[in-house]
Short mmCIF file of C-alpha atoms in Angstrom, two decimals:
data_model
loop_
_atom_site.label_atom_id
_atom_site.label_comp_id
_atom_site.label_asym_id
_atom_site.label_seq_id
_atom_site.Cartn_x
_atom_site.Cartn_y
_atom_site.Cartn_z
CA MET A 496 107.65 99.23 85.77
CA ARG A 497 109.14 101.89 88.04
CA LYS A 498 106.68 104.48 89.34
CA SER A 499 107.29 107.71 91.18
CA GLN A 500 105.07 110.36 92.68
CA MET A 501 105.01 114.01 93.56
CA LYS A 502 102.73 116.20 95.64
CA LEU A 503 100.87 119.18 94.19
CA GLU A 504 99.05 121.75 96.32
CA THR A 505 95.74 122.83 94.74
CA LEU A 506 92.49 124.58 95.62
CA VAL A 507 90.97 121.14 96.36
CA GLY A 508 93.83 120.19 98.68
CA ASP A 509 96.96 118.20 98.11
CA LEU A 510 97.03 115.94 95.07
CA TYR A 511 99.49 113.10 94.70
CA LEU A 512 100.47 112.40 91.11
CA GLU A 513 101.89 109.02 90.17
CA ALA A 514 103.62 108.25 86.88
CA CYS A 515 105.98 105.95 85.08
CA GLU A 516 107.95 106.73 81.94
CA ASP A 517 104.91 105.83 79.78
CA GLY A 518 102.52 108.32 81.37
CA LEU A 519 100.42 109.35 84.33
CA SER A 520 99.06 106.39 86.28
CA GLY A 521 97.23 108.09 89.12
CA ILE A 522 95.97 111.27 90.71
CA TRP A 523 95.04 110.71 94.34
CA PHE A 524 94.03 112.69 97.40
CA GLY A 525 96.60 110.84 99.53
CA PRO A 526 100.09 109.39 98.97
CA MET A 527 100.33 106.05 97.11
CA GLY A 528 103.59 104.65 98.46
CA SER A 529 105.72 105.22 95.37
CA PRO A 530 108.96 107.15 95.95
CA PHE A 531 108.78 110.92 95.60
CA GLU A 532 110.70 112.13 92.57
CA GLU A 533 110.10 114.95 90.10
CA THR A 534 110.25 113.15 86.78
CA PRO A 535 109.58 114.97 83.50
CA MET A 536 106.19 113.21 83.24
CA LEU A 537 105.15 114.32 86.73
CA VAL A 538 106.35 117.87 86.14
CA ARG A 539 104.33 118.01 82.91
CA ALA A 540 101.20 116.66 84.66
CA ALA A 541 101.64 119.12 87.54
CA ARG A 542 101.98 122.01 85.09
CA GLU A 543 98.80 121.03 83.24
CA LEU A 544 96.88 120.64 86.50
CA ALA A 545 98.14 124.04 87.72
CA GLU A 546 96.91 125.58 84.45
CA TYR A 547 93.54 123.85 84.91
CA PHE A 548 93.14 125.22 88.44
CA ALA A 549 94.15 128.69 87.18
CA GLY A 550 91.34 128.53 84.59
CA GLU A 551 93.83 128.41 81.70
CA ARG A 552 93.33 124.78 80.60
CA ARG A 553 90.22 122.75 79.77
CA ASP A 554 91.79 119.63 78.24
CA PHE A 555 94.82 117.58 79.21
CA SER A 556 97.50 116.20 76.91
CA VAL A 557 99.53 114.17 79.41
CA PRO A 558 99.55 110.52 78.32
CA ARG A 559 97.90 108.10 80.72
CA ALA A 560 99.49 104.79 81.62
CA VAL A 561 96.68 103.13 83.53
CA SER A 562 97.16 99.39 83.84
CA VAL A 563 94.26 98.73 86.21
CA GLY A 564 90.56 98.23 85.72
CA THR A 565 88.22 95.79 84.10
CA PRO A 566 87.14 96.26 80.48
CA PHE A 567 83.85 97.68 81.80
CA GLN A 568 85.64 100.18 84.06
CA ARG A 569 87.95 101.23 81.23
CA ARG A 570 84.92 101.82 78.98
CA VAL A 571 83.35 104.05 81.66
CA TRP A 572 86.61 105.96 82.11
CA GLU A 573 86.95 106.50 78.38
CA GLU A 574 83.42 107.88 78.21
CA LEU A 575 84.15 110.24 81.12
CA ARG A 576 86.79 111.90 78.93
CA ARG A 577 84.05 112.84 76.45
CA ILE A 578 82.11 114.97 78.96
CA PRO A 579 82.90 118.57 78.00
CA TYR A 580 84.43 121.05 80.42
CA GLY A 581 81.64 122.91 82.21
CA ALA A 582 79.05 120.18 81.55
CA THR A 583 77.60 117.48 83.75
CA ILE A 584 75.76 114.27 82.97
CA SER A 585 73.88 111.85 85.20
CA TYR A 586 74.96 108.34 86.10
CA ALA A 587 71.95 107.13 84.09
CA GLU A 588 73.11 109.07 81.03
CA LEU A 589 76.63 107.70 81.41
CA ALA A 590 75.23 104.16 81.56
CA GLN A 591 73.20 104.89 78.42
CA ARG A 592 76.26 106.27 76.61
CA ILE A 593 78.23 103.06 77.16
CA GLY A 594 75.32 100.93 75.98
CA LYS A 595 74.39 99.57 79.43
CA PRO A 596 71.28 101.61 80.39
CA LYS A 597 70.45 99.47 83.43
CA ALA A 598 73.98 99.49 84.83
CA MET A 599 73.77 102.78 86.72
CA ARG A 600 75.15 101.35 89.98
CA ALA A 601 78.01 99.59 88.18
CA VAL A 602 78.77 102.85 86.34
CA GLY A 603 78.83 104.68 89.69
CA SER A 604 81.20 102.07 91.10
CA ALA A 605 83.50 102.29 88.06
CA ASN A 606 83.39 106.08 88.29
CA GLY A 607 84.56 105.86 91.90
CA ARG A 608 87.52 103.66 90.93
CA ASN A 609 88.86 106.09 88.32
CA PRO A 610 92.62 106.26 88.99
CA VAL A 611 93.20 109.56 87.18
CA SER A 612 90.58 111.84 88.71
CA ILE A 613 90.25 115.41 87.42
CA MET A 614 92.05 114.62 84.14
CA VAL A 615 89.47 111.87 83.59
CA PRO A 616 86.61 114.01 84.90
CA CYS A 617 84.55 111.72 87.13
CA HIS A 618 83.46 114.83 89.06
CA ARG A 619 81.25 115.81 86.08
CA VAL A 620 78.84 112.95 86.79
CA VAL A 621 75.92 113.87 89.05
CA ALA A 622 72.77 112.20 90.27
CA THR A 623 69.61 112.28 88.19
CA GLY A 624 67.65 115.28 89.42
CA GLY A 625 70.74 117.42 90.00
CA GLY A 626 72.12 116.04 93.28
CA LEU A 627 75.87 115.77 93.53
CA GLY A 628 75.97 111.99 93.87
CA GLY A 629 79.24 110.65 95.25
CA TYR A 630 82.91 111.47 94.85
CA GLY A 631 85.94 109.59 96.11
CA GLY A 632 87.62 112.83 97.10
CA GLY A 633 84.58 114.01 99.05
CA LEU A 634 81.61 116.12 98.01
CA GLU A 635 83.28 119.39 99.03
CA ARG A 636 86.05 118.75 96.49
CA LYS A 637 83.53 117.75 93.82
CA LEU A 638 81.61 120.95 94.40
CA LYS A 639 84.80 123.03 94.13
CA LEU A 640 85.70 121.35 90.84
CA LEU A 641 82.22 121.95 89.43
CA ARG A 642 82.33 125.59 90.54
CA LEU A 643 85.75 126.00 88.91
CA GLU A 644 84.43 124.67 85.60
CA ARG A 645 81.13 126.49 85.57
CA ALA A 646 81.09 128.66 82.49
CA PRO A 647 78.75 131.67 82.45
CA GLY A 648 75.82 131.04 80.13
CA TYR A 649 76.73 127.38 79.57
CA ALA A 650 73.54 125.34 79.21
CA ALA A 651 74.43 121.86 80.42
CA ALA A 652 71.91 119.08 79.94
CA HIS A 653 71.85 118.45 83.69
CA GLU A 654 72.37 121.65 85.63
CA VAL A 655 73.66 121.56 89.18
CA ARG A 656 73.17 125.30 89.46
CA SER A 657 71.14 125.14 92.68
CA LEU A 658 73.93 123.19 94.35
CA LEU A 659 76.59 125.52 93.00
CA GLU A 660 74.88 128.54 94.53
CA ILE A 661 75.44 127.20 98.05
#
């Protein structure tokens, strides 16, 4: 399957989008090695991400063509898509949601291997107690994404408000 990539400048730095004709296969913070080419799928993904960063989009419609990951990782990634814009949940809650309440570390590991970050919102998962936890793109990027999504008056189950006021 032929893949191509394009670079998109955003408020969290350069993103590298990778896609094939079936859909988006990756959003990375560094180049992946696929040839650079503006395909219709990449242009569509870039447009939706630009709308997201402009505050005009909360959900993404670009099809994903992710062929990596174990069944467990794919289950975690699917559950990440259910976290509403502006909300956060803990790793423990994510483990509970997928029916593996003791698998918090495995959930964290799967979260970190998410190939389509931002569109599959792994940045919305925080540590129990409100800490940021980890993020493959770095905690500064995670904090920027959470700040972008923070909706006034939104009462998330796990607030990270104290961290967002930094």
